mmCIF file of C-alpha atoms and ligand atoms in Angstrom:
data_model
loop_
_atom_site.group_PDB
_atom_site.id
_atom_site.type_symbol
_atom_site.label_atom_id
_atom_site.label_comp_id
_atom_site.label_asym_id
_atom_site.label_seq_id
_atom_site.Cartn_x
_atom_site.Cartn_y
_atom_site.Cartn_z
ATOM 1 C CA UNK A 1 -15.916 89.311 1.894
ATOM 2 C CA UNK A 2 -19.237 88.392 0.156
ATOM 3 C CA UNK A 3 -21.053 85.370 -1.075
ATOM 4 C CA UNK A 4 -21.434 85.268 -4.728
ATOM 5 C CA UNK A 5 -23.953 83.323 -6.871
ATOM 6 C CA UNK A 6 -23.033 80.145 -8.371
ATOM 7 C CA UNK A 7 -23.718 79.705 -12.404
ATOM 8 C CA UNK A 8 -25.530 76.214 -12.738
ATOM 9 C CA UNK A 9 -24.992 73.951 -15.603
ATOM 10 C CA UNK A 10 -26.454 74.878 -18.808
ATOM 11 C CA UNK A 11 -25.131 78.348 -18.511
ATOM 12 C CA UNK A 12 -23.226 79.070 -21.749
ATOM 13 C CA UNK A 13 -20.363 80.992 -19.395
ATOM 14 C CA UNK A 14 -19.481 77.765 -18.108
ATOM 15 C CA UNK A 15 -18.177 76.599 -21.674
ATOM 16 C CA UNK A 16 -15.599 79.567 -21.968
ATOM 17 C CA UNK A 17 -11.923 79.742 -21.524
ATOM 18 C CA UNK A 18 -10.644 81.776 -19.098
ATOM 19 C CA UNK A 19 -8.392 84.011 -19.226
ATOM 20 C CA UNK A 20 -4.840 84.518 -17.774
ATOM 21 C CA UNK A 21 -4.545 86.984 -14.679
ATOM 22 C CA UNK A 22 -2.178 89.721 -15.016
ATOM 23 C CA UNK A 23 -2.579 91.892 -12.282
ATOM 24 C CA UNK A 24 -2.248 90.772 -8.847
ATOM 25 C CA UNK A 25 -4.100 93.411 -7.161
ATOM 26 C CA UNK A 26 -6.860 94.337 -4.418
ATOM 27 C CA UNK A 27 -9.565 93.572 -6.900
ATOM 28 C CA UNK A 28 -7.784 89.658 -7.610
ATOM 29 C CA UNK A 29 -7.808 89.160 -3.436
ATOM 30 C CA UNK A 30 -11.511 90.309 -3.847
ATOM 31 C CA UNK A 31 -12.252 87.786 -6.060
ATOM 32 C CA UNK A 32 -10.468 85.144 -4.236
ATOM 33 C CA UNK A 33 -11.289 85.870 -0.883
ATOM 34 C CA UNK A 34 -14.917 85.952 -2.213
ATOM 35 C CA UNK A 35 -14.858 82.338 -3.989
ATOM 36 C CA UNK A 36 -13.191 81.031 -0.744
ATOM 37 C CA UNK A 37 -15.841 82.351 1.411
ATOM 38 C CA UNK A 38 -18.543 80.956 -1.074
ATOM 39 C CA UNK A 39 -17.139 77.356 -1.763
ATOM 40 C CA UNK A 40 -17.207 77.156 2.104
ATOM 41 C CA UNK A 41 -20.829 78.115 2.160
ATOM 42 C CA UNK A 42 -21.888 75.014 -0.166
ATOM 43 C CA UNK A 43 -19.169 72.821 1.456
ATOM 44 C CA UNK A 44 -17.452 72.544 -1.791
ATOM 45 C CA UNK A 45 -14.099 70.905 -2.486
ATOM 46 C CA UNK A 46 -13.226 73.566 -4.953
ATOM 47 C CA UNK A 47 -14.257 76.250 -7.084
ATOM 48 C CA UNK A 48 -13.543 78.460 -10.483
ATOM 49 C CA UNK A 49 -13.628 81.734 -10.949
ATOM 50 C CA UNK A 50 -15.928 80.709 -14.142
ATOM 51 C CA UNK A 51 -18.531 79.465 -11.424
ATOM 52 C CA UNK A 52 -18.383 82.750 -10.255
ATOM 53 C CA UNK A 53 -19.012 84.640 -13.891
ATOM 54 C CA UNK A 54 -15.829 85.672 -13.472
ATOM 55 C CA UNK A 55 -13.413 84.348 -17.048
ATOM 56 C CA UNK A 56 -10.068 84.630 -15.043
ATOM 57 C CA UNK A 57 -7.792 81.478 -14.116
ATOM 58 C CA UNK A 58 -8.437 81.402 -10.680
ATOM 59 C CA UNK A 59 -9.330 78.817 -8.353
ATOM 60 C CA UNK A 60 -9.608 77.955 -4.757
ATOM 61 C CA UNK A 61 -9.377 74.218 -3.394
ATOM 62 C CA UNK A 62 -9.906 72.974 -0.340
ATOM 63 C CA UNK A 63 -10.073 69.080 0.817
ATOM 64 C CA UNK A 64 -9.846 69.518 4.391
ATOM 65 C CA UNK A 65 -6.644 67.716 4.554
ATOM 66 C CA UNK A 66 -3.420 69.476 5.724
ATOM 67 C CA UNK A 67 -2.651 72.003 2.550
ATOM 68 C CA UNK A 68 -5.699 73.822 4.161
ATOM 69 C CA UNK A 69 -7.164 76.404 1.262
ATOM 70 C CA UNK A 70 -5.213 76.614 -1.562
ATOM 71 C CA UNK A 71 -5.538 79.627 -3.872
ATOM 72 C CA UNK A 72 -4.264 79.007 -7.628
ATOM 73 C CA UNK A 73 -3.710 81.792 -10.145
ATOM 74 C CA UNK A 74 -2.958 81.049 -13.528
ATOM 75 C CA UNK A 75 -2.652 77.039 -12.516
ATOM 76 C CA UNK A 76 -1.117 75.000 -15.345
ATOM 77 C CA UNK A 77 -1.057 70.862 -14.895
ATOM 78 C CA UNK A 78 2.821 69.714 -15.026
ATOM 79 C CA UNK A 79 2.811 66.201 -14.795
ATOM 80 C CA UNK A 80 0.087 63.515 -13.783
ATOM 81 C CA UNK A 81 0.851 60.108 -12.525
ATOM 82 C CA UNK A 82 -1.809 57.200 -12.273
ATOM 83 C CA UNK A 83 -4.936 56.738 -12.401
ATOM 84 C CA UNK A 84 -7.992 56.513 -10.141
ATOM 85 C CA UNK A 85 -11.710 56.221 -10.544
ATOM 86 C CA UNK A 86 -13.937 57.948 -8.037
ATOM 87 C CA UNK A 87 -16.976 59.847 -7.601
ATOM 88 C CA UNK A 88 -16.958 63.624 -8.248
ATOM 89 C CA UNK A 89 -19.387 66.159 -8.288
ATOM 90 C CA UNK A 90 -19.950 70.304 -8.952
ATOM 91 C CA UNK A 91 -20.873 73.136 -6.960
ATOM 92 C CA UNK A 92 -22.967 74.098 -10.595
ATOM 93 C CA UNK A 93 -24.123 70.802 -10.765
ATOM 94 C CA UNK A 94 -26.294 70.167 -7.338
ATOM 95 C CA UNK A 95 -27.456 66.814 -8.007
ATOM 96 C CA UNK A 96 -25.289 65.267 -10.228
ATOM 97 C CA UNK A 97 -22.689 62.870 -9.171
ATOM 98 C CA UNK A 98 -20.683 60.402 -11.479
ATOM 99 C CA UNK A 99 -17.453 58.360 -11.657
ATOM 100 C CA UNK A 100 -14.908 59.987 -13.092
ATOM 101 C CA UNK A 101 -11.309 58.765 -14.222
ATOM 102 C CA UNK A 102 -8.551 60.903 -13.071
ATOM 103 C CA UNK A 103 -4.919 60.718 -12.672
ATOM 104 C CA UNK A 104 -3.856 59.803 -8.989
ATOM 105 C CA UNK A 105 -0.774 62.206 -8.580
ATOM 106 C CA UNK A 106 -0.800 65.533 -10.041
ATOM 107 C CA UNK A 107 1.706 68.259 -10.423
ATOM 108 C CA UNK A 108 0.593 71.739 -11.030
ATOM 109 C CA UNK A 109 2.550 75.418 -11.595
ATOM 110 C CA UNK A 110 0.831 77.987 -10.403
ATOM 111 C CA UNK A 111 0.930 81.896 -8.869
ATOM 112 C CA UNK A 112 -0.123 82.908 -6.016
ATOM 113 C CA UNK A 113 -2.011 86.134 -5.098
ATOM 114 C CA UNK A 114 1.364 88.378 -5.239
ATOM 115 C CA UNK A 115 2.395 86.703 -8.715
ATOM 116 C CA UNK A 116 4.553 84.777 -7.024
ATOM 117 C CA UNK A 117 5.551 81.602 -8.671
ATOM 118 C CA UNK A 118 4.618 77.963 -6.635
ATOM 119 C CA UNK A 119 4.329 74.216 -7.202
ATOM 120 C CA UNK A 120 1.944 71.813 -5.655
ATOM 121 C CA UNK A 121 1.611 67.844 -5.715
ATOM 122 C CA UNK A 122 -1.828 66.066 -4.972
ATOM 123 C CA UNK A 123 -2.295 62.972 -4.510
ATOM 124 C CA UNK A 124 -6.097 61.009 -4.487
ATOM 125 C CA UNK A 125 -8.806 63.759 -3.472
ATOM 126 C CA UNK A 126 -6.676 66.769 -3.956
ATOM 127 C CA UNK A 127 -5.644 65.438 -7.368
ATOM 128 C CA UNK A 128 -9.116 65.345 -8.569
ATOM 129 C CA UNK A 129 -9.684 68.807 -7.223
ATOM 130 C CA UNK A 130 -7.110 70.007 -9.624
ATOM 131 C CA UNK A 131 -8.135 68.394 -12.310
ATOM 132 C CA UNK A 132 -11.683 69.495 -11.809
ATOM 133 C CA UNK A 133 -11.074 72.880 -10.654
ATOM 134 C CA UNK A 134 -8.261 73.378 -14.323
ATOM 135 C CA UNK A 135 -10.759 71.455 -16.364
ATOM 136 C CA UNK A 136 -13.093 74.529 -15.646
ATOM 137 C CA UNK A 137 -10.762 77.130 -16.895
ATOM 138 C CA UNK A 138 -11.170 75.786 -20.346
ATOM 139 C CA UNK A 139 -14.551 75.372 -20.499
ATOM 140 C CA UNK A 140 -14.722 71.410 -19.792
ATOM 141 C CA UNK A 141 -17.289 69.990 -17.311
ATOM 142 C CA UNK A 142 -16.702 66.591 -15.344
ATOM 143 C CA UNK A 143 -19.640 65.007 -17.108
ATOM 144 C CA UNK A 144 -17.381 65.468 -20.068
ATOM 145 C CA UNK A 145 -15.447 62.995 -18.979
ATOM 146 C CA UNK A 146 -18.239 59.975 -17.802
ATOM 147 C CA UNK A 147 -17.493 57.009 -20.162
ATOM 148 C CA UNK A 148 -21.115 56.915 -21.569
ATOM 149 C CA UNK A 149 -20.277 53.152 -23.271
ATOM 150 C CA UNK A 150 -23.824 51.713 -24.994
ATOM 151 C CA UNK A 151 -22.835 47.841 -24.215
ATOM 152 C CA UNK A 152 -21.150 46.928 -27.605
ATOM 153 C CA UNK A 153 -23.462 44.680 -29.701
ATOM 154 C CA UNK A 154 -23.308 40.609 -30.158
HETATM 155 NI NI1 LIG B 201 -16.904 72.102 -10.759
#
C-alpha cells in the first residue's frame, strides 16, 4: 500500500467524469487499497478515485460507524429519501466547510472489488458520504451545491 497525493480544488481533473471500471483486477485492489490507506491518513470520511488523478468510479467511505470501510465500484444512487442539512467538507478542499442539503436515506448499487454486484442503505452521515463521494465521479464539487441566496430585494 502507498499514500497518494490529493488533487486540491482548482485542479481542472476534479471537473471530469469518471469513467466506468471494467476490470476487476490486481491493479483496481491497488488503487483501492491505496485510497483507503490515504483517506485514513487525512482522517477523511471518504474519497474518489478523481482525488486521486485517477478518472475511474471508485470510491472508498468510511464514517466510523458499523459498515466499517466500504469500497464502491461503479456506485450508482437508487433511491434517496429525505432531506437533511449539515456541514460537509473535502479532503481537496482543506479549509472549506459549508452546509450542504442532502437527502437523509440513500440507496446505492454498486460492485465490489470482484465485480460482484451489492446494495447499500445510509442513513444521516453515511448518506452524505455517498452523495459526496458519487457527486465526484461526475465532476460536481459540494460547494456546487451551497445555496449562495443574495437576500432578495424590498
Ligand atoms: Ni470530496
Amino acid at each position: 500500500m502507498a499514500l497518494r497525493q490529493i488533487v486540491k480544488f482548482g485542479d481542472d481533473i476534479l471537473r471530469k467524469k469518471s469513467r466506468p471500471v471494467t476490470n476487476f483486477d490486481e491493479r483496481l485492489w491497488q488503487l483501492l487499497d491505496d485510497m483507503k490507506e490515504t483517506m485514513a491518513s487525512q482522517q477523511g470520511a471518504g474519497l474518489a478515485a478523481v482525488q486521486v488523478g485517477v478518472l475511474r468510479r471508485v470510491v472508498v467511505v468510511d464514517v466510523r460507524d458499523k459498515h466499517g470501510v466500504i469500497e464502491l465500484v461503479n456506485p450508482e444512487i437508487i433511491s434517496e429519501e429525505g432531506t437533511q442539512c449539515g456541514g460537509e467538507g473535502c479532503l481537496s478542499a482543506p479549509n472549506v466547510w459549508e452546509n450542504v442539503e442532502r437527502p437523509n436515506v440513500v440507496t446505492v448499487k454498486a460492485q465490489d472489488r470482484y465485480g460482484k454486484e451489492f446494495t447499500i442503505t445510509g442513513s444521516a452521515l453515511l448518506a452524505r458520504a455517498f452523495c459526496h463521494e458519487v457527486d465526484h465521479l461526475d465532476g460536481i464539487l459540494f460547494t456546487d451545491h451551497v445555496k449562495n441566496d443574495t437576500p432578495a430585494e424590498k
